mmCIF file of C-alpha atoms in Angstrom:
data_model
loop_
_atom_site.group_PDB
_atom_site.id
_atom_site.type_symbol
_atom_site.label_atom_id
_atom_site.label_comp_id
_atom_site.label_asym_id
_atom_site.label_seq_id
_atom_site.Cartn_x
_atom_site.Cartn_y
_atom_site.Cartn_z
ATOM 1 C CA MET A 2 -52.809 -14.625 -42.305
ATOM 2 C CA LEU A 3 -51.317 -16.394 -39.314
ATOM 3 C CA ASN A 4 -53.156 -16.300 -35.994
ATOM 4 C CA LYS A 5 -51.336 -13.907 -33.642
ATOM 5 C CA GLU A 6 -52.759 -15.749 -30.656
ATOM 6 C CA LYS A 7 -51.119 -19.028 -31.698
ATOM 7 C CA VAL A 8 -48.080 -18.017 -33.741
ATOM 8 C CA HIS A 9 -45.372 -15.827 -32.249
ATOM 9 C CA LEU A 10 -42.428 -14.022 -33.767
ATOM 10 C CA GLY A 11 -38.835 -14.420 -32.640
ATOM 11 C CA ILE A 12 -35.324 -13.690 -33.825
ATOM 12 C CA ALA A 13 -31.961 -15.366 -33.228
ATOM 13 C CA PRO A 14 -29.025 -13.572 -31.585
ATOM 14 C CA ILE A 15 -26.620 -14.973 -34.191
ATOM 15 C CA ALA A 16 -27.096 -11.804 -36.266
ATOM 16 C CA TRP A 17 -25.491 -9.846 -33.409
ATOM 17 C CA THR A 18 -22.885 -12.315 -32.123
ATOM 18 C CA ASN A 19 -21.877 -15.502 -33.923
ATOM 19 C CA ASP A 20 -21.362 -18.608 -31.780
ATOM 20 C CA ASP A 21 -19.204 -20.374 -34.400
ATOM 21 C CA MET A 22 -17.078 -17.332 -35.271
ATOM 22 C CA PRO A 23 -16.843 -15.177 -32.119
ATOM 23 C CA ASP A 24 -14.992 -12.402 -33.938
ATOM 24 C CA LEU A 25 -18.253 -11.603 -35.745
ATOM 25 C CA GLY A 26 -20.009 -9.182 -33.438
ATOM 26 C CA ALA A 27 -17.377 -9.472 -30.716
ATOM 27 C CA GLY A 28 -18.135 -5.936 -29.569
ATOM 28 C CA ASN A 29 -21.915 -6.374 -29.418
ATOM 29 C CA THR A 30 -23.195 -6.931 -25.891
ATOM 30 C CA PHE A 31 -26.015 -9.172 -24.693
ATOM 31 C CA GLU A 32 -27.970 -6.119 -23.584
ATOM 32 C CA GLN A 33 -27.620 -4.443 -26.975
ATOM 33 C CA CYS A 34 -28.730 -7.617 -28.685
ATOM 34 C CA ILE A 35 -31.971 -8.149 -26.787
ATOM 35 C CA SER A 36 -32.758 -4.419 -26.661
ATOM 36 C CA GLU A 37 -32.520 -4.157 -30.439
ATOM 37 C CA MET A 38 -34.589 -7.330 -30.861
ATOM 38 C CA ALA A 39 -37.353 -5.727 -28.808
ATOM 39 C CA LEU A 40 -36.958 -2.378 -30.579
ATOM 40 C CA ALA A 41 -37.456 -4.122 -33.936
ATOM 41 C CA GLY A 42 -40.722 -5.640 -32.690
ATOM 42 C CA PHE A 43 -39.810 -9.206 -31.735
ATOM 43 C CA THR A 44 -41.019 -10.952 -28.575
ATOM 44 C CA GLY A 45 -39.047 -14.208 -28.618
ATOM 45 C CA CYS A 46 -35.437 -15.229 -29.086
ATOM 46 C CA GLU A 47 -33.053 -18.134 -28.910
ATOM 47 C CA VAL A 48 -29.915 -18.323 -26.778
ATOM 48 C CA GLY A 49 -26.517 -16.969 -27.801
ATOM 49 C CA ASN A 50 -23.029 -17.278 -26.363
ATOM 50 C CA LYS A 51 -23.236 -13.985 -24.466
ATOM 51 C CA TYR A 52 -26.503 -14.758 -22.693
ATOM 52 C CA PRO A 53 -26.221 -15.202 -18.917
ATOM 53 C CA ARG A 54 -27.001 -18.768 -17.854
ATOM 54 C CA ASP A 55 -28.424 -17.784 -14.473
ATOM 55 C CA VAL A 56 -32.184 -18.204 -14.925
ATOM 56 C CA ALA A 57 -33.167 -15.322 -12.633
ATOM 57 C CA VAL A 58 -30.709 -12.895 -14.248
ATOM 58 C CA LEU A 59 -31.716 -13.866 -17.785
ATOM 59 C CA LYS A 60 -35.429 -13.753 -17.043
ATOM 60 C CA LYS A 61 -35.202 -10.265 -15.566
ATOM 61 C CA ALA A 62 -33.233 -8.915 -18.532
ATOM 62 C CA LEU A 63 -35.708 -10.376 -21.005
ATOM 63 C CA GLU A 64 -38.850 -9.404 -19.105
ATOM 64 C CA LEU A 65 -37.689 -5.788 -18.942
ATOM 65 C CA ARG A 66 -37.844 -5.805 -22.732
ATOM 66 C CA GLY A 67 -40.967 -7.923 -23.205
ATOM 67 C CA MET A 68 -38.919 -10.850 -24.514
ATOM 68 C CA GLN A 69 -38.752 -14.569 -23.770
ATOM 69 C CA ILE A 70 -36.668 -17.610 -24.698
ATOM 70 C CA CYS A 71 -38.372 -19.912 -27.192
ATOM 71 C CA ASN A 72 -35.616 -22.422 -28.043
ATOM 72 C CA ALA A 73 -31.895 -23.111 -27.789
ATOM 73 C CA TRP A 74 -29.632 -25.219 -29.990
ATOM 74 C CA TYR A 75 -28.269 -28.495 -28.612
ATOM 75 C CA SER A 76 -25.551 -30.500 -30.361
ATOM 76 C CA THR A 77 -25.965 -34.274 -30.307
ATOM 77 C CA PHE A 78 -23.207 -36.775 -31.144
ATOM 78 C CA LEU A 79 -25.342 -39.872 -31.441
ATOM 79 C CA THR A 80 -23.442 -41.253 -34.441
ATOM 80 C CA THR A 81 -19.958 -40.852 -32.970
ATOM 81 C CA ALA A 82 -20.181 -41.129 -29.160
ATOM 82 C CA PRO A 83 -22.036 -43.223 -26.569
ATOM 83 C CA TYR A 84 -25.654 -42.136 -26.120
ATOM 84 C CA GLU A 85 -25.108 -41.430 -22.415
ATOM 85 C CA GLU A 86 -22.618 -38.659 -23.203
ATOM 86 C CA THR A 87 -25.237 -36.772 -25.204
ATOM 87 C CA GLN A 88 -28.038 -37.374 -22.706
ATOM 88 C CA LYS A 89 -26.124 -36.036 -19.709
ATOM 89 C CA GLY A 90 -25.787 -32.523 -21.091
ATOM 90 C CA PHE A 91 -29.191 -32.717 -22.749
ATOM 91 C CA ILE A 92 -31.038 -33.080 -19.445
ATOM 92 C CA GLU A 93 -29.306 -29.994 -18.053
ATOM 93 C CA HIS A 94 -30.003 -28.051 -21.249
ATOM 94 C CA VAL A 95 -33.695 -28.960 -21.406
ATOM 95 C CA THR A 96 -34.139 -28.240 -17.713
ATOM 96 C CA PHE A 97 -32.761 -24.746 -18.311
ATOM 97 C CA LEU A 98 -35.148 -24.220 -21.233
ATOM 98 C CA LYS A 99 -38.097 -25.434 -19.168
ATOM 99 C CA GLU A 100 -37.225 -22.967 -16.412
ATOM 100 C CA MET A 101 -37.050 -20.205 -19.023
ATOM 101 C CA GLY A 102 -40.536 -21.079 -20.286
ATOM 102 C CA ALA A 103 -39.517 -22.537 -23.659
ATOM 103 C CA LYS A 104 -41.760 -25.193 -25.185
ATOM 104 C CA VAL A 105 -39.217 -26.752 -27.581
ATOM 105 C CA VAL A 106 -35.563 -27.717 -27.818
ATOM 106 C CA GLY A 107 -33.808 -27.745 -31.177
ATOM 107 C CA VAL A 108 -31.240 -30.500 -31.616
ATOM 108 C CA SER A 109 -28.751 -30.975 -34.444
ATOM 109 C CA GLU A 110 -26.597 -34.052 -34.998
ATOM 110 C CA GLN A 111 -22.975 -32.921 -34.970
ATOM 111 C CA GLY A 112 -21.379 -36.329 -35.306
ATOM 112 C CA HIS A 113 -19.430 -36.161 -38.609
ATOM 113 C CA SER A 114 -20.578 -32.544 -39.103
ATOM 114 C CA ILE A 115 -18.401 -30.317 -41.275
ATOM 115 C CA GLN A 116 -20.349 -27.091 -40.701
ATOM 116 C CA GLY A 117 -17.719 -25.683 -38.335
ATOM 117 C CA THR A 118 -14.698 -26.947 -40.273
ATOM 118 C CA GLU A 119 -12.695 -25.768 -43.273
ATOM 119 C CA LYS A 120 -14.055 -28.584 -45.448
ATOM 120 C CA ALA A 121 -15.993 -27.734 -48.618
ATOM 121 C CA ILE A 122 -19.664 -27.696 -47.684
ATOM 122 C CA PHE A 123 -20.889 -29.182 -50.973
ATOM 123 C CA ARG A 124 -18.009 -31.549 -51.716
ATOM 124 C CA ASP A 125 -17.135 -33.049 -48.340
ATOM 125 C CA LYS A 126 -20.428 -33.777 -46.568
ATOM 126 C CA TYR A 127 -20.469 -37.082 -44.677
ATOM 127 C CA VAL A 128 -23.088 -39.739 -45.456
ATOM 128 C CA CYS A 129 -24.189 -42.120 -42.685
ATOM 129 C CA ASP A 130 -24.131 -45.878 -43.065
ATOM 130 C CA ASN A 131 -27.001 -48.084 -41.832
ATOM 131 C CA ARG A 132 -25.448 -48.571 -38.394
ATOM 132 C CA GLU A 133 -25.085 -44.843 -37.880
ATOM 133 C CA TRP A 134 -28.662 -44.228 -38.994
ATOM 134 C CA GLU A 135 -29.821 -46.732 -36.386
ATOM 135 C CA LEU A 136 -27.785 -44.984 -33.693
ATOM 136 C CA LEU A 137 -29.139 -41.591 -34.721
ATOM 137 C CA CYS A 138 -32.819 -42.493 -34.885
ATOM 138 C CA THR A 139 -32.816 -44.662 -31.760
ATOM 139 C CA GLY A 140 -30.965 -41.943 -29.881
ATOM 140 C CA LEU A 141 -33.368 -39.238 -31.032
ATOM 141 C CA ASN A 142 -36.347 -41.281 -29.833
ATOM 142 C CA ARG A 143 -34.697 -41.704 -26.438
ATOM 143 C CA LEU A 144 -33.874 -37.996 -26.185
ATOM 144 C CA GLY A 145 -37.402 -37.159 -27.306
ATOM 145 C CA GLN A 146 -38.792 -39.158 -24.414
ATOM 146 C CA VAL A 147 -36.411 -37.440 -21.994
ATOM 147 C CA ALA A 148 -37.510 -34.022 -23.246
ATOM 148 C CA ARG A 149 -41.177 -34.998 -23.139
ATOM 149 C CA ASP A 150 -40.838 -36.155 -19.532
ATOM 150 C CA LEU A 151 -39.431 -32.721 -18.710
ATOM 151 C CA GLY A 152 -42.305 -30.964 -20.501
ATOM 152 C CA VAL A 153 -40.428 -29.832 -23.612
ATOM 153 C CA ALA A 154 -40.822 -31.030 -27.228
ATOM 154 C CA LEU A 155 -37.748 -32.164 -29.181
ATOM 155 C CA THR A 156 -37.432 -30.672 -32.658
ATOM 156 C CA PHE A 157 -34.721 -31.816 -35.051
ATOM 157 C CA HIS A 158 -32.801 -29.153 -36.955
ATOM 158 C CA HIS A 159 -31.681 -30.295 -40.421
ATOM 159 C CA HIS A 160 -28.570 -28.299 -41.284
ATOM 160 C CA MET A 161 -25.988 -27.796 -44.014
ATOM 161 C CA GLY A 162 -22.861 -29.837 -43.447
ATOM 162 C CA THR A 163 -24.510 -32.381 -41.164
ATOM 163 C CA VAL A 164 -25.683 -35.949 -41.743
ATOM 164 C CA VAL A 165 -29.287 -34.739 -42.032
ATOM 165 C CA GLN A 166 -29.112 -32.078 -44.717
ATOM 166 C CA THR A 167 -31.040 -33.240 -47.776
ATOM 167 C CA ALA A 168 -34.729 -33.990 -48.257
ATOM 168 C CA ALA A 169 -33.914 -37.704 -48.548
ATOM 169 C CA GLU A 170 -32.010 -37.624 -45.268
ATOM 170 C CA ILE A 171 -34.877 -35.783 -43.583
ATOM 171 C CA ASP A 172 -37.227 -38.453 -44.950
ATOM 172 C CA ARG A 173 -35.150 -41.256 -43.473
ATOM 173 C CA MET A 174 -34.832 -39.567 -40.102
ATOM 174 C CA MET A 175 -38.551 -38.822 -39.916
ATOM 175 C CA GLU A 176 -39.554 -42.310 -41.071
ATOM 176 C CA HIS A 177 -37.514 -43.998 -38.351
ATOM 177 C CA THR A 178 -38.402 -41.748 -35.414
ATOM 178 C CA ASP A 179 -41.564 -41.609 -33.336
ATOM 179 C CA PRO A 180 -43.833 -38.685 -34.357
ATOM 180 C CA GLU A 181 -44.870 -38.348 -30.719
ATOM 181 C CA LEU A 182 -41.273 -37.872 -29.597
ATOM 182 C CA VAL A 183 -39.392 -36.234 -32.494
ATOM 183 C CA GLY A 184 -40.638 -33.173 -34.331
ATOM 184 C CA LEU A 185 -39.031 -31.152 -37.105
ATOM 185 C CA LEU A 186 -37.399 -27.759 -36.901
ATOM 186 C CA PHE A 187 -38.081 -26.493 -40.416
ATOM 187 C CA ASP A 188 -35.421 -24.184 -41.847
ATOM 188 C CA SER A 189 -36.169 -22.675 -45.258
ATOM 189 C CA GLY A 190 -32.652 -21.391 -45.816
ATOM 190 C CA HIS A 191 -30.793 -24.640 -45.249
ATOM 191 C CA LEU A 192 -33.071 -26.543 -47.619
ATOM 192 C CA ALA A 193 -32.826 -23.900 -50.328
ATOM 193 C CA TYR A 194 -29.045 -23.722 -49.857
ATOM 194 C CA CYS A 195 -28.594 -27.393 -50.741
ATOM 195 C CA GLY A 196 -30.999 -27.153 -53.678
ATOM 196 C CA GLU A 197 -34.036 -28.849 -52.150
ATOM 197 C CA ASP A 198 -37.697 -27.903 -52.572
ATOM 198 C CA TYR A 199 -38.251 -26.350 -49.162
ATOM 199 C CA LEU A 200 -41.997 -25.938 -49.712
ATOM 200 C CA ALA A 201 -42.403 -29.630 -50.554
ATOM 201 C CA VAL A 202 -40.600 -30.615 -47.356
ATOM 202 C CA LEU A 203 -42.754 -28.246 -45.308
ATOM 203 C CA LYS A 204 -45.967 -29.571 -46.854
ATOM 204 C CA LYS A 205 -44.909 -33.168 -46.262
ATOM 205 C CA TYR A 206 -44.052 -32.736 -42.600
ATOM 206 C CA ALA A 207 -46.183 -29.780 -41.523
ATOM 207 C CA SER A 208 -47.961 -31.887 -38.902
ATOM 208 C CA ARG A 209 -44.601 -32.604 -37.219
ATOM 209 C CA VAL A 210 -43.125 -29.102 -37.441
ATOM 210 C CA ARG A 211 -42.698 -27.709 -33.925
ATOM 211 C CA HIS A 212 -40.416 -24.750 -34.633
ATOM 212 C CA VAL A 213 -39.623 -22.676 -37.736
ATOM 213 C CA HIS A 214 -36.474 -20.819 -38.785
ATOM 214 C CA LEU A 215 -37.105 -18.121 -41.369
ATOM 215 C CA LYS A 216 -33.831 -17.867 -43.254
ATOM 216 C CA ASP A 217 -33.287 -16.412 -46.728
ATOM 217 C CA ILE A 218 -30.326 -16.941 -49.066
ATOM 218 C CA ARG A 219 -28.355 -15.008 -51.649
ATOM 219 C CA PRO A 220 -28.083 -17.380 -54.639
ATOM 220 C CA GLU A 221 -25.045 -15.670 -56.111
ATOM 221 C CA VAL A 222 -23.109 -16.363 -52.903
ATOM 222 C CA VAL A 223 -24.307 -19.977 -52.805
ATOM 223 C CA ALA A 224 -23.090 -20.371 -56.395
ATOM 224 C CA LYS A 225 -19.668 -18.998 -55.425
ATOM 225 C CA VAL A 226 -19.440 -21.339 -52.422
ATOM 226 C CA LYS A 227 -20.212 -24.315 -54.660
ATOM 227 C CA ALA A 228 -17.944 -23.289 -57.532
ATOM 228 C CA GLU A 229 -14.934 -22.531 -55.310
ATOM 229 C CA ASN A 230 -15.413 -25.403 -52.837
ATOM 230 C CA LEU A 231 -15.745 -23.060 -49.886
ATOM 231 C CA SER A 232 -16.676 -24.028 -46.352
ATOM 232 C CA PHE A 233 -19.953 -23.294 -44.610
ATOM 233 C CA LEU A 234 -18.343 -20.627 -42.427
ATOM 234 C CA GLN A 235 -16.635 -18.983 -45.395
ATOM 235 C CA GLY A 236 -20.064 -18.762 -46.990
ATOM 236 C CA VAL A 237 -21.495 -17.098 -43.898
ATOM 237 C CA ARG A 238 -18.765 -14.459 -43.979
ATOM 238 C CA LEU A 239 -19.497 -13.806 -47.649
ATOM 239 C CA GLY A 240 -23.223 -13.379 -46.993
ATOM 240 C CA THR A 241 -24.826 -16.699 -47.940
ATOM 241 C CA PHE A 242 -27.707 -15.968 -45.587
ATOM 242 C CA THR A 243 -29.924 -12.980 -45.055
ATOM 243 C CA VAL A 244 -33.279 -12.134 -43.513
ATOM 244 C CA PRO A 245 -36.658 -12.838 -45.134
ATOM 245 C CA GLY A 246 -37.417 -10.218 -47.731
ATOM 246 C CA ASP A 247 -33.778 -9.542 -48.592
ATOM 247 C CA GLY A 248 -32.908 -12.726 -50.512
ATOM 248 C CA CYS A 249 -34.499 -14.823 -53.256
ATOM 249 C CA LEU A 250 -37.105 -16.837 -51.314
ATOM 250 C CA ASP A 251 -40.815 -16.022 -51.254
ATOM 251 C CA PHE A 252 -42.114 -16.684 -47.754
ATOM 252 C CA GLY A 253 -45.761 -16.115 -48.654
ATOM 253 C CA PRO A 254 -46.294 -19.817 -49.464
ATOM 254 C CA VAL A 255 -44.448 -20.814 -46.274
ATOM 255 C CA PHE A 256 -46.830 -18.776 -44.162
ATOM 256 C CA GLN A 257 -49.797 -20.110 -46.131
ATOM 257 C CA ILE A 258 -48.837 -23.739 -45.462
ATOM 258 C CA LEU A 259 -48.359 -22.989 -41.774
ATOM 259 C CA GLU A 260 -51.762 -21.309 -41.660
ATOM 260 C CA ASP A 261 -53.493 -24.125 -43.546
ATOM 261 C CA THR A 262 -52.066 -26.781 -41.229
ATOM 262 C CA GLY A 263 -52.833 -24.904 -38.002
ATOM 263 C CA TYR A 264 -49.235 -24.352 -36.915
ATOM 264 C CA GLU A 265 -48.767 -23.153 -33.336
ATOM 265 C CA GLY A 266 -45.487 -21.916 -31.918
ATOM 266 C CA TYR A 267 -42.680 -19.613 -32.966
ATOM 267 C CA VAL A 268 -41.495 -18.538 -36.376
ATOM 268 C CA LEU A 269 -38.024 -17.202 -35.857
ATOM 269 C CA VAL A 270 -35.796 -15.067 -38.065
ATOM 270 C CA GLU A 271 -32.328 -16.585 -38.206
ATOM 271 C CA ALA A 272 -29.812 -15.133 -40.611
ATOM 272 C CA GLU A 273 -26.174 -15.281 -39.598
ATOM 273 C CA GLN A 274 -24.233 -12.486 -41.257
ATOM 274 C CA ASP A 275 -21.252 -10.326 -40.422
ATOM 275 C CA PRO A 276 -22.817 -7.587 -38.254
ATOM 276 C CA ALA A 277 -20.117 -5.170 -39.385
ATOM 277 C CA VAL A 278 -21.522 -5.522 -42.897
ATOM 278 C CA ALA A 279 -25.216 -6.176 -42.185
ATOM 279 C CA ASN A 280 -26.300 -3.993 -39.265
ATOM 280 C CA PRO A 281 -28.350 -6.351 -37.052
ATOM 281 C CA LEU A 282 -30.987 -3.787 -36.045
ATOM 282 C CA GLU A 283 -31.453 -2.582 -39.617
ATOM 283 C CA TYR A 284 -31.930 -6.132 -40.897
ATOM 284 C CA ALA A 285 -34.171 -7.080 -37.979
ATOM 285 C CA ILE A 286 -36.470 -4.163 -38.809
ATOM 286 C CA LYS A 287 -36.422 -5.117 -42.491
ATOM 287 C CA ALA A 288 -37.444 -8.688 -41.618
ATOM 288 C CA ARG A 289 -40.124 -7.508 -39.204
ATOM 289 C CA LYS A 290 -41.770 -5.305 -41.843
ATOM 290 C CA TYR A 291 -41.649 -8.062 -44.455
ATOM 291 C CA ILE A 292 -43.230 -10.634 -42.120
ATOM 292 C CA ALA A 293 -45.947 -8.183 -41.113
ATOM 293 C CA GLU A 294 -46.839 -7.751 -44.787
ATOM 294 C CA LYS A 295 -46.679 -11.437 -45.705
ATOM 295 C CA ALA A 296 -48.004 -13.129 -42.570
ATOM 296 C CA GLY A 297 -49.917 -10.480 -40.680
ATOM 297 C CA LEU A 298 -47.863 -11.028 -37.539
#
């Protein structure tokens, strides 16, 4: 069982309001979101598009509910734009996270990404050339140093539709970045979605994992997305993702690896679905019960 003193449980607001498709959960308020997170038994969360950006206002709202910010997504464009353009916003973003008490920042390379487009997620993924790999890895090391100087650890989020999606791409990124500056944000759902052995990846890089997304998948929806050349966002609307305990993945081995390797930090439920179909509070409670049984958290 995971150590409750060292491992904490969070949930992402994307189940309530979707940043990429604002019509999903358009009527759900920020206050409803964080209140239901707390009601379901979570103590940490990431940042959604309806969260106030004023630190004092956000802190008060979260503290009233026993919640805190543990991470927030940042899009990098290291393969398609000058490094300085990414760094400028990154400093502001990490400073905000530091003020909110977060220990990590999750970055995802969005240069050449098709995750927010209408392109087929399996057919149309972009593959970097050697020059772009150099830009990506050098840029990540530089951003990692910036984050470290500000007191926050950079974690890289591999993601469907991006240039770091597969196990081989994760290997290349990890091999050419500094372990002291670039950690891994492990996401079970994205690895399983693209057909990779998510447990093998976790075992291989457990010592560099700084943040964990607990995401389950529905294999029948993944099969439909692949067969019909659907986009990532079309898959989300159809229910590609769900919470741990509701899909096909067994998270027992995930928790065991994290325990065996002494993981410290947040494990965070992230399962973007249409909240009109999958009631966010209902699914949050379902995930919370499952994790309590499997991990002891």
